[in-house]
GROMACS .gro file of C-alpha atoms in nm:
model
  478
    1MET     CA    1   0.007  -0.004   0.006
    2ALA     CA    2   0.130   0.335  -0.109
    3LEU     CA    3   0.289   0.551   0.218
    4THR     CA    4   0.011   0.844   0.064
    5GLU     CA    5  -0.271   0.597   0.113
    6ILE     CA    6  -0.170   0.512   0.443
    7THR     CA    7  -0.190   0.873   0.554
    8GLN     CA    8  -0.507   0.979   0.371
    9ARG     CA    9  -0.696   0.678   0.541
   10ALA     CA   10  -0.569   0.763   0.901
   11ASN     CA   11  -0.636   1.156   0.842
   12ASN     CA   12  -1.009   1.093   0.698
   13ARG     CA   13  -1.076   0.894   1.016
   14GLY     CA   14  -1.108   1.224   1.173
   15GLY     CA   15  -0.993   1.364   1.506
   16ALA     CA   16  -0.816   1.678   1.683
   17ARG     CA   17  -0.472   1.538   1.583
   18GLN     CA   18  -0.344   1.547   1.235
   19THR     CA   19  -0.168   1.191   1.164
   20THR     CA   20   0.176   1.242   1.021
   21LEU     CA   21   0.372   1.029   0.802
   22PHE     CA   22   0.549   0.852   1.115
   23ASP     CA   23   0.225   0.767   1.274
   24SER     CA   24   0.101   0.594   0.982
   25LEU     CA   25   0.415   0.404   0.935
   26GLY     CA   26   0.369   0.287   1.310
   27ALA     CA   27  -0.009   0.195   1.237
   28ALA     CA   28   0.106  -0.011   0.931
   29GLN     CA   29   0.371  -0.189   1.156
   30ARG     CA   30   0.156  -0.281   1.434
   31ARG     CA   31  -0.107  -0.443   1.179
   32HIS     CA   32   0.169  -0.628   1.006
   33LYS     CA   33   0.284  -0.768   1.341
   34ARG     CA   34  -0.019  -0.859   1.442
   35THR     CA   35  -0.119  -1.063   1.138
   36ARG     CA   36   0.260  -1.196   1.097
   37LYS     CA   37   0.316  -1.557   1.244
   38ALA     CA   38   0.640  -1.701   1.339
   39PRO     CA   39   0.763  -2.016   1.197
   40GLY     CA   40   0.652  -2.325   1.363
   41GLN     CA   41   0.382  -2.134   1.527
   42GLU     CA   42   0.106  -2.242   1.309
   43ASN     CA   43  -0.257  -2.261   1.481
   44THR     CA   44  -0.327  -2.623   1.532
   45HIS     CA   45  -0.690  -2.589   1.653
   46GLY     CA   46  -0.821  -2.510   1.318
   47GLU     CA   47  -0.936  -2.149   1.201
   48ASN     CA   48  -1.286  -2.163   1.429
   49SER     CA   49  -1.096  -2.286   1.712
   50PRO     CA   50  -1.060  -2.063   1.976
   51PRO     CA   51  -0.697  -2.004   2.072
   52ASP     CA   52  -0.567  -2.141   2.415
   53GLU     CA   53  -0.432  -1.904   2.724
   54ALA     CA   54  -0.085  -1.949   2.596
   55GLU     CA   55  -0.133  -1.783   2.278
   56GLN     CA   56  -0.337  -1.529   2.420
   57ALA     CA   57  -0.048  -1.447   2.668
   58ALA     CA   58   0.180  -1.436   2.390
   59LYS     CA   59  -0.042  -1.199   2.195
   60ARG     CA   60  -0.029  -0.946   2.495
   61ALA     CA   61   0.339  -0.967   2.506
   62ARG     CA   62   0.365  -0.912   2.151
   63THR     CA   63   0.123  -0.598   2.186
   64ARG     CA   64   0.336  -0.454   2.485
   65ASP     CA   65   0.666  -0.514   2.262
   66THR     CA   66   0.500  -0.303   1.977
   67ALA     CA   67   0.407  -0.008   2.185
   68VAL     CA   68   0.767   0.018   2.357
   69THR     CA   69   0.920  -0.013   2.003
   70ASP     CA   70   0.709   0.274   1.890
   71ALA     CA   71   0.787   0.478   2.162
   72GLN     CA   72   1.168   0.466   2.063
   73PRO     CA   73   1.295   0.702   1.797
   74GLN     CA   74   1.615   0.511   1.723
   75VAL     CA   75   1.402   0.182   1.625
   76THR     CA   76   1.381   0.104   1.263
   77LEU     CA   77   1.007   0.163   1.117
   78VAL     CA   78   0.942  -0.127   0.886
   79THR     CA   79   0.709  -0.122   0.599
   80ARG     CA   80   0.684  -0.287   0.306
   81PRO     CA   81   0.864  -0.266   0.036
   82PHE     CA   82   1.118  -0.062   0.209
   83THR     CA   83   1.250   0.041   0.563
   84MET     CA   84   1.260   0.404   0.695
   85LEU     CA   85   1.467   0.507   1.028
   86GLY     CA   86   1.399   0.765   1.263
   87VAL     CA   87   1.558   1.108   1.228
   88HIS     CA   88   1.786   1.066   1.530
   89ALA     CA   89   1.880   0.699   1.463
   90ALA     CA   90   1.927   0.774   1.064
   91LEU     CA   91   2.170   1.057   1.178
   92ARG     CA   92   2.373   0.851   1.410
   93GLN     CA   93   2.391   0.563   1.149
   94ARG     CA   94   2.520   0.801   0.896
   95GLN     CA   95   2.779   0.948   1.109
   96ARG     CA   96   2.906   0.573   1.218
   97GLN     CA   97   2.931   0.542   0.838
   98ALA     CA   98   3.115   0.840   0.750
   99LEU     CA   99   3.387   0.762   1.055
  100ALA     CA  100   3.409   0.393   0.983
  101PRO     CA  101   3.610   0.386   0.637
  102HIS     CA  102   3.895   0.621   0.762
  103SER     CA  103   3.893   0.640   1.147
  104VAL     CA  104   4.196   0.429   1.204
  105ALA     CA  105   4.383   0.638   0.925
  106ALA     CA  106   4.306   0.954   1.024
  107GLY     CA  107   4.367   0.870   1.404
  108ALA     CA  108   4.696   0.746   1.305
  109ARG     CA  109   4.824   1.028   1.118
  110LEU     CA  110   4.745   1.280   1.396
  111ALA     CA  111   4.905   1.062   1.639
  112ALA     CA  112   5.222   1.082   1.441
  113LEU     CA  113   5.241   1.471   1.437
  114VAL     CA  114   5.612   1.549   1.575
  115SER     CA  115   5.799   1.859   1.594
  116PRO     CA  116   6.168   1.812   1.668
  117ALA     CA  117   6.398   2.062   1.796
  118ALA     CA  118   6.549   2.127   1.479
  119ARG     CA  119   6.182   2.270   1.325
  120ALA     CA  120   6.129   2.522   1.593
  121PHE     CA  121   6.253   2.869   1.551
  122ARG     CA  122   6.274   3.154   1.839
  123VAL     CA  123   6.144   3.479   1.705
  124ALA     CA  124   6.351   3.805   1.796
  125GLY     CA  125   6.306   4.157   1.676
  126ASP     CA  126   6.594   4.423   1.698
  127GLY     CA  127   6.798   4.187   1.941
  128ALA     CA  128   6.520   4.132   2.180
  129GLY     CA  129   6.241   3.893   2.204
  130ALA     CA  130   5.922   3.954   1.968
  131LEU     CA  131   5.585   3.793   2.019
  132PRO     CA  132   5.474   3.614   1.685
  133LEU     CA  133   5.134   3.730   1.604
  134ALA     CA  134   5.025   3.550   1.316
  135CYS     CA  135   5.154   3.262   1.048
  136LYS     CA  136   5.026   3.204   0.692
  137TYR     CA  137   5.122   2.943   0.410
  138GLY     CA  138   5.177   3.089   0.077
  139GLY     CA  139   5.187   2.774  -0.122
  140ALA     CA  140   5.360   2.434  -0.056
  141ALA     CA  141   5.684   2.566   0.071
  142ARG     CA  142   5.650   2.927   0.207
  143LEU     CA  143   5.529   3.011   0.535
  144ALA     CA  144   5.513   3.400   0.642
  145LEU     CA  145   5.545   3.491   1.002
  146VAL     CA  146   5.474   3.829   1.135
  147ASP     CA  147   5.535   3.963   1.497
  148GLU     CA  148   5.480   4.256   1.717
  149ALA     CA  149   5.813   4.431   1.627
  150GLY     CA  150   5.686   4.462   1.256
  151PHE     CA  151   5.898   4.205   1.073
  152VAL     CA  152   5.771   3.949   0.811
  153SER     CA  153   6.001   3.658   0.802
  154VAL     CA  154   5.983   3.386   0.536
  155PHE     CA  155   6.061   3.039   0.611
  156ASP     CA  156   6.100   2.717   0.336
  157THR     CA  157   5.947   2.433   0.508
  158ARG     CA  158   6.102   2.187   0.263
  159ARG     CA  159   6.464   2.274   0.337
  160GLY     CA  160   6.615   2.023   0.554
  161GLY     CA  161   6.820   2.105   0.870
  162ALA     CA  162   6.746   2.379   1.125
  163LEU     CA  163   6.434   2.609   1.069
  164ALA     CA  164   6.542   2.976   0.973
  165PRO     CA  165   6.394   3.232   0.774
  166VAL     CA  166   6.517   3.290   0.392
  167GLN     CA  167   6.377   3.641   0.388
  168ARG     CA  168   6.314   3.878   0.668
  169TRP     CA  169   6.248   4.255   0.627
  170ARG     CA  170   6.039   4.545   0.825
  171ALA     CA  171   5.689   4.567   0.691
  172HIS     CA  172   5.582   4.854   0.945
  173ASP     CA  173   5.686   5.055   1.245
  174ASN     CA  174   5.435   4.878   1.452
  175ALA     CA  175   5.319   4.553   1.525
  176VAL     CA  176   5.193   4.356   1.246
  177PHE     CA  177   4.870   4.139   1.318
  178ASP     CA  178   4.805   3.932   1.044
  179ILE     CA  179   4.931   3.871   0.682
  180GLU     CA  180   4.728   3.726   0.367
  181TRP     CA  181   4.891   3.563   0.073
  182CYS     CA  182   4.728   3.654  -0.242
  183GLY     CA  183   4.627   3.340  -0.456
  184ASP     CA  184   4.958   3.300  -0.666
  185GLY     CA  185   5.184   3.342  -0.381
  186ALA     CA  186   5.368   3.653  -0.529
  187GLN     CA  187   5.205   3.912  -0.329
  188ALA     CA  188   5.086   3.940   0.040
  189VAL     CA  189   4.916   4.193   0.253
  190THR     CA  190   4.967   4.295   0.616
  191ALA     CA  191   4.756   4.460   0.864
  192SER     CA  192   4.916   4.660   1.142
  193ALA     CA  193   4.855   4.855   1.456
  194ASP     CA  194   4.977   5.163   1.278
  195GLU     CA  195   4.611   5.146   1.133
  196THR     CA  196   4.728   5.090   0.761
  197CYS     CA  197   4.748   4.787   0.525
  198ARG     CA  198   5.029   4.732   0.312
  199LEU     CA  199   5.070   4.535  -0.012
  200TRP     CA  200   5.384   4.346  -0.067
  201ASP     CA  201   5.630   4.215  -0.351
  202VAL     CA  202   5.729   3.943  -0.167
  203GLU     CA  203   6.039   3.836  -0.360
  204ARG     CA  204   6.168   4.188  -0.422
  205GLU     CA  205   6.038   4.274  -0.041
  206LEU     CA  206   5.913   4.598  -0.202
  207CYS     CA  207   5.584   4.801  -0.083
  208LEU     CA  208   5.328   4.800  -0.372
  209GLY     CA  209   5.107   5.043  -0.198
  210THR     CA  210   4.949   5.179   0.127
  211PHE     CA  211   4.571   5.142   0.248
  212ALA     CA  212   4.484   5.402   0.500
  213GLY     CA  213   4.143   5.479   0.626
  214HIS     CA  214   4.115   5.270   0.960
  215ALA     CA  215   4.130   5.474   1.302
  216GLN     CA  216   4.265   5.195   1.500
  217THR     CA  217   4.480   4.866   1.501
  218VAL     CA  218   4.381   4.631   1.179
  219ARG     CA  219   4.326   4.305   1.340
  220ALA     CA  220   4.249   4.089   1.020
  221VAL     CA  221   4.269   4.079   0.631
  222SER     CA  222   4.093   3.838   0.384
  223TRP     CA  223   4.134   3.837  -0.004
  224ARG     CA  224   3.853   3.765  -0.201
  225HIS     CA  225   3.876   3.411  -0.337
  226GLY     CA  226   4.025   3.375  -0.685
  227ASP     CA  227   4.071   3.755  -0.729
  228ALA     CA  228   4.417   3.929  -0.703
  229HIS     CA  229   4.285   4.286  -0.678
  230CYS     CA  230   4.012   4.293  -0.406
  231PHE     CA  231   4.048   4.237  -0.021
  232ALA     CA  232   3.884   4.325   0.292
  233SER     CA  233   4.012   4.435   0.621
  234ALA     CA  234   3.876   4.421   0.993
  235SER     CA  235   3.965   4.663   1.269
  236ARG     CA  236   3.907   4.770   1.629
  237ASP     CA  237   3.743   5.076   1.517
  238GLY     CA  238   3.446   4.844   1.473
  239ALA     CA  239   3.475   4.890   1.068
  240ILE     CA  240   3.500   4.676   0.770
  241MET     CA  241   3.676   4.804   0.487
  242ALA     CA  242   3.677   4.663   0.122
  243TRP     CA  243   3.969   4.778  -0.108
  244ASP     CA  244   4.039   4.739  -0.473
  245VAL     CA  245   4.417   4.807  -0.606
  246ARG     CA  246   4.243   4.899  -0.943
  247CYS     CA  247   4.093   5.208  -0.802
  248ASN     CA  248   4.080   5.511  -0.540
  249ARG     CA  249   4.459   5.541  -0.590
  250THR     CA  250   4.673   5.842  -0.552
  251VAL     CA  251   5.030   5.871  -0.648
  252ALA     CA  252   5.261   6.066  -0.446
  253ALA     CA  253   5.590   6.273  -0.577
  254ASP     CA  254   5.826   5.981  -0.465
  255GLY     CA  255   5.614   5.722  -0.650
  256ALA     CA  256   5.426   5.589  -0.304
  257ARG     CA  257   5.093   5.469  -0.425
  258ALA     CA  258   4.819   5.560  -0.102
  259PHE     CA  259   4.470   5.373  -0.153
  260ARG     CA  260   4.138   5.479  -0.033
  261PRO     CA  261   3.838   5.223   0.062
  262VAL     CA  262   3.574   5.153  -0.188
  263ASN     CA  263   3.334   5.051   0.067
  264VAL     CA  264   3.310   5.113   0.452
  265ILE     CA  265   3.078   4.896   0.711
  266ALA     CA  266   3.097   5.099   1.008
  267ARG     CA  267   2.990   4.964   1.330
  268ALA     CA  268   2.996   4.608   1.178
  269HIS     CA  269   2.923   4.449   1.518
  270PRO     CA  270   2.772   4.702   1.770
  271ALA     CA  271   2.873   4.690   2.126
  272ALA     CA  272   2.514   4.747   2.239
  273ALA     CA  273   2.168   4.759   2.066
  274VAL     CA  274   1.972   5.039   2.167
  275PRO     CA  275   1.647   5.086   1.979
  276ARG     CA  276   1.595   5.403   1.884
  277ALA     CA  277   1.905   5.568   2.030
  278ARG     CA  278   1.964   5.931   1.977
  279ARG     CA  279   2.333   5.868   1.966
  280PRO     CA  280   2.542   5.628   1.763
  281VAL     CA  281   2.586   5.318   1.899
  282ALA     CA  282   2.951   5.228   1.961
  283GLY     CA  283   3.087   4.971   1.734
  284ALA     CA  284   3.282   4.672   1.902
  285SER     CA  285   3.619   4.565   1.778
  286VAL     CA  286   3.583   4.348   1.473
  287THR     CA  287   3.836   4.043   1.539
  288ALA     CA  288   3.795   3.815   1.235
  289VAL     CA  289   3.675   3.854   0.874
  290ARG     CA  290   3.648   3.623   0.587
  291HIS     CA  291   3.541   3.608   0.197
  292LEU     CA  292   3.280   3.352   0.121
  293ARG     CA  293   3.360   3.153  -0.191
  294HIS     CA  294   3.032   3.053  -0.314
  295ASN     CA  295   2.950   3.398  -0.367
  296PRO     CA  296   3.250   3.614  -0.389
  297CYS     CA  297   3.077   3.931  -0.272
  298LEU     CA  298   2.996   3.791   0.048
  299LEU     CA  299   3.207   3.805   0.349
  300ALA     CA  300   3.156   3.680   0.676
  301SER     CA  301   3.273   3.880   1.017
  302ALA     CA  302   3.312   3.833   1.387
  303GLY     CA  303   3.370   4.033   1.684
  304SER     CA  304   3.455   4.083   2.031
  305ALA     CA  305   3.073   4.182   2.105
  306SER     CA  306   2.911   3.823   2.090
  307GLU     CA  307   2.926   3.487   1.946
  308ALA     CA  308   2.727   3.593   1.643
  309VAL     CA  309   2.871   3.595   1.288
  310ARG     CA  310   2.757   3.833   1.040
  311PHE     CA  311   2.725   3.827   0.658
  312TRP     CA  312   2.779   4.130   0.416
  313ASP     CA  313   2.766   4.212   0.058
  314VAL     CA  314   3.041   4.444   0.001
  315ARG     CA  315   2.867   4.573  -0.321
  316MET     CA  316   2.585   4.727  -0.095
  317ARG     CA  317   2.609   5.031   0.126
  318VAL     CA  318   2.470   4.919   0.435
  319ALA     CA  319   2.381   5.224   0.607
  320SER     CA  320   2.180   5.508   0.438
  321ARG     CA  321   2.285   5.766   0.709
  322ALA     CA  322   2.557   5.802   0.959
  323SER     CA  323   2.343   5.729   1.259
  324ALA     CA  324   2.189   5.430   1.129
  325LEU     CA  325   2.338   5.072   1.213
  326PRO     CA  326   2.417   4.869   0.910
  327GLN     CA  327   2.219   4.576   0.830
  328PRO     CA  328   2.418   4.239   0.717
  329VAL     CA  329   2.235   4.028   0.472
  330ALA     CA  330   2.246   3.760   0.714
  331ALA     CA  331   2.345   3.670   1.084
  332SER     CA  332   2.370   3.357   1.266
  333LEU     CA  333   2.171   3.319   1.571
  334LEU     CA  334   2.329   3.286   1.947
  335PRO     CA  335   2.420   2.962   2.055
  336PRO     CA  336   2.128   2.829   2.275
  337ALA     CA  337   2.349   2.781   2.597
  338ALA     CA  338   2.512   3.132   2.584
  339ARG     CA  339   2.398   3.321   2.879
  340ARG     CA  340   2.594   3.642   2.811
  341ALA     CA  341   2.774   3.743   2.521
  342ARG     CA  342   3.170   3.664   2.524
  343GLY     CA  343   3.279   3.736   2.152
  344THR     CA  344   3.462   3.540   1.873
  345SER     CA  345   3.829   3.516   1.837
  346SER     CA  346   3.876   3.372   1.485
  347LEU     CA  347   3.692   3.210   1.172
  348ALA     CA  348   3.778   2.931   0.985
  349LEU     CA  349   3.641   2.806   0.641
  350ASP     CA  350   3.634   2.431   0.534
  351PRO     CA  351   3.745   2.332   0.174
  352ASP     CA  352   3.398   2.274   0.072
  353ALA     CA  353   3.309   2.640   0.152
  354THR     CA  354   2.983   2.521   0.334
  355ARG     CA  355   3.092   2.542   0.715
  356LEU     CA  356   3.242   2.799   0.903
  357TYR     CA  357   3.367   2.749   1.251
  358ALA     CA  358   3.422   3.019   1.504
  359ALA     CA  359   3.621   3.030   1.802
  360CYS     CA  360   3.476   3.184   2.085
  361ASN     CA  361   3.575   3.295   2.430
  362ASP     CA  362   3.342   3.059   2.582
  363SER     CA  363   3.596   2.793   2.489
  364ALA     CA  364   3.415   2.632   2.231
  365VAL     CA  365   3.429   2.636   1.851
  366TYR     CA  366   3.098   2.672   1.701
  367VAL     CA  367   3.017   2.527   1.355
  368HIS     CA  368   2.822   2.753   1.137
  369SER     CA  369   2.642   2.713   0.779
  370ALA     CA  370   2.823   2.923   0.553
  371LEU     CA  371   2.515   2.884   0.306
  372ALA     CA  372   2.215   2.937   0.528
  373PRO     CA  373   2.320   3.081   0.865
  374ALA     CA  374   2.098   3.009   1.164
  375ARG     CA  375   2.181   2.863   1.509
  376PRO     CA  376   2.518   2.697   1.519
  377LEU     CA  377   2.514   2.325   1.355
  378ALA     CA  378   2.742   2.183   1.668
  379ARG     CA  379   2.981   2.272   1.926
  380LEU     CA  380   3.340   2.172   1.939
  381ALA     CA  381   3.518   2.157   2.280
  382ALA     CA  382   3.750   1.982   2.485
  383PRO     CA  383   3.924   2.008   2.821
  384GLU     CA  384   4.249   2.136   2.678
  385PHE     CA  385   4.088   2.384   2.486
  386GLU     CA  386   4.067   2.728   2.642
  387CYS     CA  387   3.997   3.069   2.447
  388ARG     CA  388   4.052   3.347   2.673
  389SER     CA  389   4.167   3.591   2.468
  390PHE     CA  390   4.104   3.760   2.080
  391ASN     CA  391   4.415   3.596   1.989
  392VAL     CA  392   4.353   3.224   1.970
  393GLY     CA  393   4.339   3.144   1.590
  394THR     CA  394   4.177   2.842   1.401
  395ALA     CA  395   4.280   2.660   1.090
  396MET     CA  396   4.111   2.412   0.851
  397SER     CA  397   4.326   2.131   0.682
  398PRO     CA  398   4.322   2.120   0.322
  399CYS     CA  399   4.153   1.766   0.325
  400GLY     CA  400   3.882   1.929   0.545
  401ARG     CA  401   3.907   1.626   0.819
  402HIS     CA  402   4.107   1.795   1.087
  403LEU     CA  403   4.046   2.165   1.266
  404ALA     CA  404   4.333   2.267   1.466
  405ALA     CA  405   4.291   2.564   1.709
  406GLY     CA  406   4.529   2.720   1.972
  407SER     CA  407   4.469   2.754   2.316
  408SER     CA  408   4.521   2.978   2.629
  409THR     CA  409   4.676   2.707   2.785
  410GLY     CA  410   4.983   2.662   2.560
  411SER     CA  411   4.842   2.337   2.372
  412VAL     CA  412   4.709   2.287   2.013
  413VAL     CA  413   4.386   2.102   1.968
  414VAL     CA  414   4.336   1.913   1.646
  415TRP     CA  415   3.978   1.773   1.596
  416GLU     CA  416   3.903   1.489   1.365
  417LEU     CA  417   3.586   1.581   1.183
  418ASP     CA  418   3.338   1.365   0.999
  419ARG     CA  419   3.162   1.431   0.662
  420PHE     CA  420   2.933   1.658   0.859
  421GLY     CA  421   3.213   1.872   0.985
  422THR     CA  422   3.140   1.769   1.327
  423ASN     CA  423   3.336   1.567   1.623
  424ALA     CA  424   3.115   1.298   1.691
  425SER     CA  425   3.362   1.038   1.760
  426GLY     CA  426   3.527   1.260   1.985
  427ARG     CA  427   3.887   1.175   1.844
  428ARG     CA  428   4.147   1.444   1.891
  429ALA     CA  429   4.513   1.522   1.896
  430VAL     CA  430   4.650   1.744   2.190
  431LEU     CA  431   4.993   1.907   2.072
  432GLN     CA  432   5.218   2.003   2.357
  433GLY     CA  433   5.493   2.246   2.232
  434HIS     CA  434   5.446   2.606   2.377
  435ALA     CA  435   5.494   2.724   2.734
  436LYS     CA  436   5.245   3.011   2.671
  437GLU     CA  437   4.954   3.098   2.483
  438ALA     CA  438   4.936   2.906   2.128
  439GLY     CA  439   4.740   3.161   1.928
  440CYS     CA  440   4.859   3.117   1.560
  441VAL     CA  441   4.809   2.787   1.364
  442ALA     CA  442   4.841   2.730   0.980
  443TRP     CA  443   4.811   2.417   0.779
  444ASN     CA  444   5.001   2.362   0.477
  445PRO     CA  445   4.787   2.356   0.146
  446ASP     CA  446   4.950   2.063  -0.006
  447SER     CA  447   4.717   1.808   0.049
  448THR     CA  448   4.966   1.509   0.006
  449ARG     CA  449   5.140   1.650   0.324
  450LEU     CA  450   5.017   1.663   0.679
  451GLU     CA  451   5.188   1.969   0.797
  452LEU     CA  452   5.116   2.214   1.061
  453ALA     CA  453   5.262   2.559   1.182
  454THR     CA  454   5.214   2.678   1.527
  455CYS     CA  455   5.339   2.997   1.731
  456GLY     CA  456   5.247   3.108   2.045
  457ASP     CA  457   5.340   3.379   2.327
  458ASP     CA  458   5.671   3.196   2.435
  459GLY     CA  459   5.805   3.329   2.124
  460ILE     CA  460   5.860   3.011   1.926
  461LEU     CA  461   5.741   2.922   1.573
  462ARG     CA  462   5.707   2.525   1.543
  463VAL     CA  463   5.639   2.323   1.238
  464TRP     CA  464   5.456   1.991   1.308
  465HIS     CA  465   5.506   1.723   1.043
  466GLU     CA  466   5.380   1.348   1.012
  467ASP     CA  467   5.645   1.096   1.113
  468ALA     CA  468   5.620   0.777   0.882
  469LEU     CA  469   5.752   0.510   1.137
  470LEU     CA  470   5.514   0.676   1.403
  471ALA     CA  471   5.231   0.656   1.172
  472GLU     CA  472   5.279   0.301   1.027
  473SER     CA  473   5.286   0.170   1.414
  474ALA     CA  474   4.975   0.387   1.528
  475SER     CA  475   4.792   0.224   1.224
  476ARG     CA  476   4.900  -0.137   1.336
  477ASP     CA  477   4.797  -0.064   1.684
  478PRO     CA  478   4.519   0.214   1.720
   0.00000   0.00000   0.00000
């Protein structure tokens, strides 16, 4: 009998409650169990013979079992000619199937990450110790590191021996908080506490332009995916600015080029939402910005005001007047368990561009949908993970199966993800290599190599790579 026919017959009986598809399936299952006879249990009394007391007791027991079965959502609902699972049971089964093929191999690879003493580098600026603030890979071999002294150091991680920079120059007169490579790896843009961004020719160590417009420290920058001309910056002044190297340019007499923003989103994350306020609401610091890949004109941002992630269209003027608060095209809702806003430290986008990971100051990483933002899809947490500042970073591996996050305890936690982007198995690796807060993490974009760079407030940059012998031993004895 077709499912739609079963539902229609049930609804035609009337009643205050509308019968759903799952109710109809349960009724069909009960009818099927009542009419089904087990092998060897045929009625020996004939068709018109009354059943004995044993048969009646067995029938009552089967009726009780059927009622208990219908009350459990995990139990398979059977109706000919196919089988349907409950929603929660089906989700758990898909998660087990997603983890089954590669769980041992992935766990073995994480357990084989090592960082020998030769792959550690102590950062120094002007003869004194300088704290590293960000590190990013620009291709399979080059790793860029920026520090609070204003230097940019480039490392070749494929070279053997001790880890040492192959290039080093002073990019700003103040601390550099972020660096982002352009798509081809020939150029990079830096964000500094001197309230400017600068575009660099990395090979020649030459400044190609200065981008001025922010009123406070520039915290983060992000290139538009597949575009070598447009990027966005986020600042402590609460503004997000969009830049285009092809326009809004002025050239000084000495040849220096200065750029003005093509769009400004002021007070992107307000510190307090006051309805009908006469005064403009102050904007909280914007701590992270990330361009989305499915739509190059959209970007996601997070701030120190709350755990919410906002999505903006850089082509639109989001505020019609100076006192109006900007309205994003979409925004995620706060986590259900959030009693008070704590702020977001960093954002990471998965390779499929469908999930966005936000590390928040409640010591949790929330999984958001990058396509249809709503409440967080999942929450990642671990006893070893603590996020007590806005300098804790996150990074997604190029294979999309590992999420690395720094920690205020000095540890680096690497979660193993399933196909849903969550950590249903609970498997994780904890890398102990820093004595103070580990704030910067970056994966090598080469998917054939498992290589992770971390740096912390102890002034040390570490490169973790997969040890072949340890991986083989862990795969044999997981």
